[in-house]
Coordinates of C-alpha atoms in Angstrom, one line a residue:
X1171 CA 0.0 0.0 0.0
X1172 CA 1.2 3.4 -0.9
X1173 CA 1.8 5.9 1.8
X1174 CA -1.0 8.4 1.6
X1175 CA 1.4 11.2 2.7
X1176 CA 3.7 10.5 -0.3
X1177 CA 2.9 11.9 -3.7
X1178 CA 3.3 9.4 -6.6
X1179 CA 4.3 12.2 -8.9
X1180 CA 5.9 15.5 -8.2
X1181 CA 3.4 18.4 -8.7
X1182 CA 3.7 20.6 -11.6
X1183 CA 5.2 24.0 -11.0
X1184 CA 2.6 26.7 -10.5
X1185 CA 4.0 28.5 -13.5
X1186 CA 3.4 25.6 -15.8
X1187 CA -0.3 25.5 -14.9
X1188 CA -0.9 29.2 -15.6
X1189 CA 0.9 29.4 -18.9
X1190 CA -2.1 28.5 -20.9
X1191 CA -4.4 30.8 -18.9
X1192 CA -5.2 34.2 -20.3
X1193 CA -7.0 37.1 -18.6
X1194 CA -8.9 39.4 -21.0
X1195 CA -8.7 43.2 -20.6
X1196 CA -12.5 43.2 -20.0
X1197 CA -12.0 40.8 -17.0
X1198 CA -9.3 43.0 -15.4
X1199 CA -11.4 46.1 -15.9
X1200 CA -14.4 44.4 -14.3
X1201 CA -12.4 43.4 -11.2
X1202 CA -11.0 46.9 -10.9
X1203 CA -14.5 48.6 -11.0
X1204 CA -15.9 46.0 -8.6
X1205 CA -13.1 46.7 -6.1
X1206 CA -13.6 50.4 -6.3
X1207 CA -17.4 50.1 -5.7
X1208 CA -16.8 48.0 -2.6
X1209 CA -14.3 50.5 -1.1
X1210 CA -16.7 53.4 -1.9
X1211 CA -19.7 51.6 -0.2
X1212 CA -17.6 50.7 2.8
X1213 CA -16.3 54.2 3.3
X1214 CA -19.8 55.7 3.1
X1215 CA -21.0 53.2 5.7
X1216 CA -18.3 53.8 8.3
X1217 CA -19.8 55.5 11.4
X1218 CA -19.3 59.2 11.3
X1219 CA -17.9 59.1 14.9
X1220 CA -15.1 56.8 13.8
X1221 CA -14.2 59.0 10.8
X1222 CA -14.2 62.1 13.0
X1223 CA -12.1 60.4 15.6
X1224 CA -9.6 59.3 13.0
X1225 CA -9.4 62.7 11.4
X1226 CA -9.0 64.5 14.8
X1227 CA -6.4 62.0 16.0
X1228 CA -4.3 62.6 12.9
X1229 CA -4.9 66.3 12.6
X1230 CA -1.6 68.0 13.7
X1231 CA -3.2 71.5 13.8
X1232 CA -5.3 70.9 16.9
X1233 CA -8.3 73.1 15.7
X1234 CA -9.4 73.2 19.4
X1235 CA -6.5 75.5 20.1
X1236 CA -7.7 78.0 17.5
X1237 CA -11.2 77.9 19.1
X1238 CA -9.8 78.4 22.6
X1239 CA -7.6 81.3 21.5
X1240 CA -10.4 83.0 19.7
X1241 CA -12.5 83.1 22.8
X1242 CA -9.7 83.7 25.3
X1243 CA -6.6 84.9 23.4
X1244 CA -4.5 86.0 26.4
X1245 CA -4.8 82.8 28.4
X1246 CA -2.5 79.9 28.8
X1247 CA -3.8 76.9 30.7
X1248 CA -2.4 74.5 33.2
X1249 CA -3.8 70.9 33.4
X1250 CA -2.9 68.1 35.8
X1251 CA -4.2 64.6 36.7
X1252 CA -5.2 64.1 40.4
X1253 CA -5.6 60.6 41.9
X1254 CA -6.6 58.5 44.9
X1255 CA -8.6 59.8 47.9
X1256 CA -9.8 63.3 48.7
X1257 CA -6.9 64.3 50.9
X1258 CA -4.3 63.3 48.2
X1259 CA -6.4 65.2 45.6
X1260 CA -6.4 68.3 47.9
X1261 CA -2.6 68.1 48.2
X1262 CA -2.3 68.0 44.5
X1263 CA -4.7 70.9 44.1
X1264 CA -2.5 73.0 46.3
X1265 CA 0.6 72.0 44.2
X1266 CA -1.3 72.8 41.1
X1267 CA -2.2 76.3 42.4
X1268 CA 1.5 76.9 43.2
X1269 CA 2.8 75.6 39.8
X1270 CA 0.2 77.5 37.8
X1271 CA 1.2 80.6 39.8
X1272 CA 4.9 80.2 39.1
X1273 CA 4.3 79.7 35.4
X1274 CA 1.6 82.4 35.2
X1275 CA -1.0 80.1 33.7
X1276 CA -4.8 79.7 34.3
X1277 CA -5.4 76.6 36.4
X1278 CA -8.1 74.2 35.1
X1279 CA -9.9 73.1 38.3
X1280 CA -10.6 69.4 38.1
X1281 CA -13.5 67.5 39.6
X1282 CA -13.5 65.6 42.9
X1283 CA -12.7 62.1 41.8
X1284 CA -14.3 59.0 43.3
X1285 CA -12.1 57.5 45.9
X1286 CA -9.3 55.6 44.2
X1287 CA -11.0 55.8 40.8
X1288 CA -7.5 56.7 39.6
X1289 CA -4.3 55.1 41.1
X1290 CA -0.8 56.3 40.7
X1291 CA 1.3 53.5 42.1
X1292 CA 4.5 53.8 44.2
X1293 CA 7.1 56.5 43.7
X1294 CA 9.5 55.0 46.2
X1295 CA 9.4 51.7 44.3
X1296 CA 9.6 53.5 40.9
X1297 CA 6.4 51.7 39.9
X1298 CA 3.9 54.3 38.7
X1299 CA 1.6 54.9 35.9
X1300 CA 3.0 57.2 33.2
X1301 CA 1.7 60.8 32.9
X1302 CA -0.1 59.9 29.7
X1303 CA -1.9 57.0 31.5
X1304 CA -2.8 59.2 34.4
X1305 CA -4.3 61.9 32.1
X1306 CA -6.3 59.3 30.2
X1307 CA -7.7 57.8 33.4
X1308 CA -8.6 61.2 34.8
X1309 CA -10.3 62.5 31.7
X1310 CA -12.2 59.2 31.3
X1311 CA -13.4 59.4 34.9
X1312 CA -14.3 63.1 34.6
X1313 CA -16.5 62.3 31.6
X1314 CA -18.1 59.5 33.5
X1315 CA -18.9 61.9 36.4
X1316 CA -20.5 64.2 33.8
X1317 CA -22.4 61.3 32.2
X1318 CA -23.8 60.2 35.5
X1319 CA -24.6 63.6 36.9
X1320 CA -22.2 63.3 39.8
X1321 CA -19.7 66.0 38.8
X1322 CA -18.5 68.2 41.7
X1323 CA -15.6 70.6 41.3
X1324 CA -12.8 71.0 43.8
X1325 CA -13.8 74.7 43.9
X1326 CA -17.2 73.6 45.0
X1327 CA -15.7 72.1 48.2
X1328 CA -12.5 74.1 48.8
X1329 CA -12.7 77.9 49.3
X1330 CA -10.3 79.5 46.8
X1331 CA -12.2 82.9 46.7
X1332 CA -9.5 84.8 48.5
X1333 CA -6.8 83.4 46.2
X1334 CA -8.7 84.4 43.1
X1335 CA -9.8 87.9 44.4
X1336 CA -6.3 88.7 45.3
X1337 CA -5.1 87.7 41.8
X1338 CA -2.8 85.1 43.3
X1339 CA -4.2 82.5 41.0
X1340 CA -6.4 82.4 37.8
X1341 CA -8.8 79.5 37.5
X1342 CA -11.3 78.0 35.1
X1343 CA -13.7 75.1 35.8
X1344 CA -12.8 72.0 33.7
X1345 CA -16.4 71.7 32.4
X1346 CA -16.2 75.2 30.9
X1347 CA -12.7 74.6 29.7
X1348 CA -13.9 71.5 27.9
X1349 CA -16.8 73.4 26.4
X1350 CA -14.3 75.9 24.9
X1351 CA -11.7 73.4 23.9
X1352 CA -14.1 71.2 22.1
X1353 CA -16.1 74.0 20.5
X1354 CA -19.4 72.8 22.0
X1355 CA -22.5 74.9 21.6
X1356 CA -23.6 74.0 25.1
X1357 CA -22.1 74.8 28.5
X1358 CA -21.2 71.4 30.1
X1359 CA -21.5 73.0 33.5
X1360 CA -25.2 73.5 32.9
X1361 CA -26.0 69.9 32.0
X1362 CA -27.3 67.8 34.9
X1363 CA -26.4 64.6 32.9
X1364 CA -25.0 63.6 29.6
X1365 CA -27.0 60.4 29.4
X1366 CA -29.7 62.1 27.3
X1367 CA -27.2 63.4 24.7
X1368 CA -25.1 60.4 23.5
X1369 CA -23.8 62.3 20.4
X1370 CA -22.5 65.1 22.6
X1371 CA -20.9 62.5 24.9
X1372 CA -19.1 60.8 22.0
X1373 CA -17.9 64.1 20.7
X1374 CA -16.6 65.1 24.1
X1375 CA -14.8 61.8 24.6
X1376 CA -13.0 62.2 21.2
X1377 CA -12.1 65.8 21.9
X1378 CA -10.9 65.4 25.5
X1379 CA -8.8 62.3 24.7
X1380 CA -6.4 64.6 22.9
X1381 CA -5.5 66.1 26.3
X1382 CA -3.8 62.9 27.3
X1383 CA -0.7 63.6 25.2
X1384 CA -0.8 60.3 23.3
X1385 CA -0.9 62.2 20.0
X1386 CA 2.3 64.1 21.0
X1387 CA 3.0 67.8 21.5
X1388 CA 1.9 70.4 19.0
X1389 CA 3.9 73.6 18.8
X1390 CA 2.1 76.6 20.1
X1391 CA -0.8 74.5 21.2
X1392 CA -0.3 71.6 23.5
X1393 CA 2.7 70.5 25.6
X1394 CA 2.6 67.3 27.8
X1395 CA 5.0 67.1 30.6
X1396 CA 6.1 63.4 30.7
X1397 CA 8.7 63.8 33.5
X1398 CA 7.4 62.0 36.6
X1399 CA 8.6 61.1 40.1
X1400 CA 10.9 58.5 38.7
X1401 CA 13.2 61.0 37.0
X1402 CA 12.4 64.5 38.3
X1403 CA 12.0 66.6 41.4
X1404 CA 10.6 70.1 40.6
X1405 CA 12.1 73.0 42.4
X1406 CA 12.0 76.8 42.2
X1407 CA 14.7 79.2 43.2
X1408 CA 16.2 76.5 45.4
X1409 CA 19.8 77.6 44.9
X1410 CA 20.7 74.1 43.5
X1411 CA 22.4 73.8 40.1
X1412 CA 19.6 72.9 37.7
X1413 CA 19.8 69.2 36.8
X1414 CA 21.7 68.2 39.9
X1415 CA 21.1 64.7 41.3
X1416 CA 18.5 64.4 43.9
X1417 CA 19.5 62.7 47.3
X1418 CA 16.9 59.9 46.8
X1419 CA 17.9 57.5 44.1
X1420 CA 17.0 53.8 43.5
X1421 CA 19.2 51.6 45.6
X1422 CA 21.3 48.8 44.2
X1423 CA 18.9 46.1 45.3
X1424 CA 16.0 47.8 43.4
X1425 CA 18.2 48.3 40.4
X1426 CA 19.1 44.6 40.3
X1427 CA 15.8 43.1 41.4
X1428 CA 13.5 45.3 39.3
X1429 CA 16.0 46.3 36.7
X1430 CA 15.4 50.0 37.5
X1431 CA 17.7 52.4 35.7
X1432 CA 16.1 55.7 36.5
X1433 CA 18.1 58.7 37.6
X1434 CA 16.3 61.4 39.6
X1435 CA 17.3 65.0 39.0
X1436 CA 16.3 68.3 40.5
X1437 CA 15.0 70.8 37.9
X1438 CA 13.8 74.3 38.3
X1439 CA 10.2 74.4 36.9
X1440 CA 10.4 78.0 35.8
X1441 CA 13.6 77.4 33.8
X1442 CA 12.3 74.2 32.3
X1443 CA 8.8 75.2 31.4
X1444 CA 8.6 79.0 31.8
X1445 CA 9.5 81.9 29.4
X1446 CA 11.9 80.9 26.6
X1447 CA 11.1 77.2 26.8
X1448 CA 9.2 75.3 24.2
X1449 CA 6.5 74.5 26.7
X1450 CA 5.9 78.2 27.4
X1451 CA 4.6 78.8 23.8
X1452 CA 1.9 76.1 24.2
X1453 CA -1.7 77.2 25.0
X1454 CA -2.1 74.1 27.2
X1455 CA 0.6 72.7 29.6
X1456 CA -0.5 69.3 30.8
X1457 CA 1.1 67.5 33.8
X1458 CA 0.4 64.0 35.1
X1459 CA 0.1 63.7 38.9
X1460 CA 1.3 66.5 41.2
X1461 CA 1.5 64.2 44.2
X1462 CA 4.5 64.6 46.5
X1463 CA 5.5 63.6 50.0
X1464 CA 8.7 63.7 52.1
X1465 CA 10.9 60.6 51.5
X1466 CA 14.4 59.8 52.6
X1467 CA 15.6 63.4 53.0
X1468 CA 13.9 64.7 49.8
X1469 CA 10.5 65.1 48.2
X1470 CA 9.0 62.5 45.8
X1471 CA 8.1 65.0 43.1
X1472 CA 7.8 68.7 44.1
X1473 CA 10.1 70.4 46.5
X1474 CA 9.1 74.1 46.6
X1475 CA 8.8 75.4 50.2
X1476 CA 10.1 79.0 49.6
X1477 CA 10.7 81.6 46.9
X1478 CA 13.4 83.9 48.3
X1479 CA 13.5 86.1 45.2
X1480 CA 9.8 86.1 44.4
X1481 CA 7.6 87.8 46.9
X1482 CA 4.4 87.0 45.0
X1483 CA 5.1 83.3 45.0
X1484 CA 6.3 83.4 48.6
X1485 CA 3.0 84.8 49.6
X1486 CA 1.2 82.2 47.6
X1487 CA 3.2 79.4 49.3
X1488 CA 2.2 80.7 52.7
X1489 CA -1.5 81.2 51.7
X1490 CA -2.0 77.6 50.4
X1491 CA -0.6 75.9 53.5
X1492 CA -4.2 75.8 54.6
X1493 CA -7.2 76.3 52.3
X1494 CA -10.5 75.9 54.2
X1495 CA -13.7 74.2 53.1
X1496 CA -16.4 76.5 51.6
X1497 CA -18.6 78.3 54.2
X1498 CA -21.6 75.9 53.8
X1499 CA -19.5 72.9 54.8
X1500 CA -17.9 74.7 57.8
X1501 CA -21.3 75.9 59.0
X1502 CA -22.7 72.4 58.9
X1503 CA -19.9 70.9 60.9
X1504 CA -20.1 73.6 63.5
X1505 CA -23.8 73.2 63.7
X1506 CA -23.5 69.5 64.5
X1507 CA -20.8 70.1 67.1
X1508 CA -22.6 73.0 68.9
X1509 CA -26.2 72.0 68.5
X1510 CA -26.2 68.2 68.4
X1511 CA -23.3 67.2 70.6
X1512 CA -23.6 70.4 72.7
X1513 CA -20.7 69.5 75.0
X1514 CA -16.9 69.0 75.0
X1515 CA -16.1 65.9 73.0
X1516 CA -13.2 63.9 71.5
X1517 CA -13.0 63.0 67.8
X1518 CA -11.8 59.5 66.9
X1519 CA -10.9 59.2 63.2
X1520 CA -10.6 55.5 62.5
X1521 CA -9.6 54.3 59.0
X1522 CA -10.1 50.6 59.0
X1523 CA -11.0 49.2 55.6
X1524 CA -8.8 50.7 53.0
X1525 CA -5.3 49.6 51.9
X1526 CA -2.7 49.1 54.6
X1527 CA -5.1 50.2 57.4
X1528 CA -7.3 47.1 57.3
X1529 CA -4.4 45.1 58.7
X1530 CA -3.8 47.4 61.6
X1531 CA -7.0 47.4 63.6
X1532 CA -5.3 46.3 66.8
X1533 CA -2.8 49.1 66.8
X1534 CA -5.5 51.7 65.8
X1535 CA -7.9 50.6 68.6
X1536 CA -5.0 50.4 71.1
X1537 CA -4.2 54.1 70.6
X1538 CA -7.8 55.0 71.2
X1539 CA -8.1 52.8 74.3
X1540 CA -5.0 54.4 75.8
X1541 CA -6.5 57.9 75.3
X1542 CA -9.9 56.9 76.8
X1543 CA -8.2 55.3 79.8
X1544 CA -6.4 58.5 80.4
X1545 CA -9.6 60.6 80.1
X1546 CA -11.5 58.3 82.5
X1547 CA -9.0 59.0 85.2
X1548 CA -9.1 62.8 84.8
X1549 CA -12.6 63.9 84.0
X1550 CA -16.3 63.2 84.3
X1551 CA -18.2 60.5 82.5
X1552 CA -19.7 59.6 80.1
X1553 CA -17.1 60.8 77.6
X1554 CA -18.6 62.3 74.5
X1555 CA -17.0 60.8 71.4
X1556 CA -17.6 61.7 67.7
X1557 CA -16.6 58.7 65.6
X1558 CA -15.5 59.2 62.0
X1559 CA -14.8 55.9 60.3
X1560 CA -15.2 54.0 57.1
X1561 CA -16.4 50.9 59.0
X1562 CA -20.2 50.7 58.7
X1563 CA -22.1 50.8 62.0
X1564 CA -23.6 47.4 61.2
X1565 CA -20.0 46.0 61.4
X1566 CA -19.2 47.4 64.8
X1567 CA -20.4 44.4 66.7
X1568 CA -17.6 42.2 68.0
X1569 CA -14.8 44.8 68.0
X1570 CA -13.8 47.8 70.2
X1571 CA -16.4 50.1 68.7
X1572 CA -19.1 47.7 69.6
X1573 CA -17.7 47.6 73.2
X1574 CA -17.9 51.4 73.4
X1575 CA -21.5 51.4 72.2
X1576 CA -22.4 48.9 75.0
X1577 CA -20.6 50.9 77.8
X1578 CA -23.2 53.6 78.0
X1579 CA -22.1 54.7 81.5
X1580 CA -18.6 55.6 80.3
X1581 CA -19.1 56.7 76.7
X1582 CA -21.7 58.5 74.6
X1583 CA -21.0 58.1 70.9
X1584 CA -22.0 60.4 68.0
X1585 CA -21.7 59.8 64.3
X1586 CA -23.2 61.0 61.1
X1587 CA -25.1 59.0 58.5
X1588 CA -25.6 59.5 54.8
X1589 CA -29.3 59.9 55.3
X1590 CA -29.1 62.6 58.0
X1591 CA -31.1 65.7 57.2
X1592 CA -28.0 67.9 57.9
X1593 CA -26.2 66.4 54.9
X1594 CA -29.2 66.9 52.6
X1595 CA -29.5 70.5 53.6
X1596 CA -25.8 71.1 53.1
X1597 CA -25.9 69.5 49.7
X1598 CA -28.7 71.7 48.6
X1599 CA -26.9 74.8 49.9
X1600 CA -23.8 73.9 47.9
X1601 CA -25.9 73.3 44.8
X1602 CA -27.4 76.7 45.1
X1603 CA -24.1 78.4 45.8
X1604 CA -22.3 76.9 42.8
X1605 CA -18.8 78.1 44.0
X1606 CA -16.9 76.2 41.2
X1607 CA -18.7 78.2 38.4
X1608 CA -18.0 81.7 39.8
X1609 CA -14.6 82.0 38.1
X1610 CA -13.8 81.8 34.5
X1611 CA -14.1 83.3 31.0
X1612 CA -16.0 86.5 30.7
X1613 CA -19.6 85.7 29.6
X1614 CA -19.6 82.2 31.1
X1615 CA -20.1 83.1 34.8
X1616 CA -23.8 82.4 34.7
X1617 CA -25.2 80.2 37.4
X1618 CA -26.3 76.7 36.5
X1619 CA -28.2 74.0 38.3
X1620 CA -26.0 71.7 40.3
X1621 CA -26.4 68.5 42.2
X1622 CA -24.5 67.3 45.2
X1623 CA -24.8 64.0 47.1
X1624 CA -21.7 63.0 49.0
X1625 CA -20.7 65.7 51.6
X1626 CA -20.3 63.4 54.6
X1627 CA -16.5 63.3 54.6
X1628 CA -16.1 67.1 54.5
X1629 CA -18.6 67.7 57.3
X1630 CA -17.0 65.0 59.5
X1631 CA -13.6 66.6 59.2
X1632 CA -15.1 70.0 60.3
X1633 CA -16.8 68.3 63.3
X1634 CA -13.4 66.8 64.3
X1635 CA -11.8 70.2 64.0
X1636 CA -14.2 71.4 66.8
X1637 CA -13.3 68.6 69.2
X1638 CA -12.2 70.4 72.4
X1639 CA -11.3 67.3 74.4
X1640 CA -8.9 66.1 71.8
X1641 CA -8.4 64.2 68.5
X1642 CA -7.1 60.7 67.9
X1643 CA -6.4 60.0 64.3
X1644 CA -5.3 56.9 62.4
X1645 CA -1.5 56.7 62.0
X1646 CA -0.4 57.3 58.4
X1647 CA -3.8 58.6 57.3
X1648 CA -3.8 61.7 55.1
X1649 CA -7.3 62.5 56.5
X1650 CA -5.9 62.6 60.0
X1651 CA -3.2 65.0 58.7
X1652 CA -5.9 67.2 57.2
X1653 CA -7.9 67.4 60.4
X1654 CA -4.8 68.2 62.4
X1655 CA -4.1 71.1 60.0
X1656 CA -7.7 72.4 60.4
X1657 CA -7.2 72.2 64.2
X1658 CA -3.9 74.1 63.9
X1659 CA -5.6 76.9 62.0
X1660 CA -8.5 76.9 64.6
X1661 CA -11.2 76.6 61.9
X1662 CA -13.9 76.0 64.4
X1663 CA -13.6 79.4 66.0
X1664 CA -13.5 81.4 62.8
X1665 CA -16.6 83.2 61.6
X1666 CA -18.2 82.2 58.2

């Protein structure tokens, strides 16, 4: 039997088979016309959104810049991409005010992001998202907030009125900036939700995506800063030689284990991105994150604590050390402290569920117990305690918080709930005030209907600032640091 995998005769060459074949000119012409018709039909059936996205992505002229300049020819804008929880976002907002002030640019005020909707990574481990990735994540989330009707500006929560009125900083709400940049015939700030306008939503996504920097820089229009905490520490009038090595560098173990080859240099932001630089000519200057923190004798990304030869910036540095909540939030926190608790009290800020904190309940509760034991020996009982925690009340049973609730002779606990009337009243007042839309391009300052829902965190911090018996915060929590700062500046005694 023959092997079925063995050919009995060698096959004829392909060329020998086709020698006798002949294609007529008519046949070739028919194929050409048929192919052309297919391409024509396919092109005319491609969705318009895809065609517009492609053309915008490839358009090097950035027509949005021409639109923005036509409406506001004298302005240069400063964008950045915040991340993580509110306290981190507030720290970045302060840094953005400072950097925009140094570079004499109008700061685009971002929304308050959902907690950890955007994550950075770890600067000490040299494992972070790139600035491009950060910008993409933030703009996507900002559009989602607009789509779902949950958009709240940082300027709706943080009171920057004195900074703006004193001309220390120029600002513009992101929604109104996006309306200008994208050439929209509607004011995004006046839309309660984008769900009812899908075509507008698609157009906004295509347009705002260009702000990520993925399409590169465009001379005179857009400049993306791609230097992050792995390579750069920004300074200003520090006295250091520009480009000098920063004290914190990846150690040998990290270099070998993770193959890290980054070198961190200290650079003056004004020299690198100010007058005379390529970045300065751009209408929009876009950073990634502006998060920084002390680390091993240096700062992770921004090290600007003084401006010895620039009194304007020195005043700005001092002014932004503490920026309070808007009056409506402060009033609500004080009202709860003075009208509901109505007695000296201690605030316990307990972060128990998020990140590293969920593994340190024992240490967190121990610090609180030690404070209570001390108070029980010194003063009258029951001790009034305001509890600020991310652990739901339904989960207090079986831990130290549950024990405190049971011991009614020694402790009286207070805490706020999402459904409390005080929160609903405050949200309505914030919606009416519309702080975030008070600043911007001439002709766009009109009030618009706003909607607020989550104000619990901000009111809780204010209540804690009024705790006259003391404050016990969770070690390592940026929220605890924010409350300590509010107490340092005696927020509770100031008039609104």
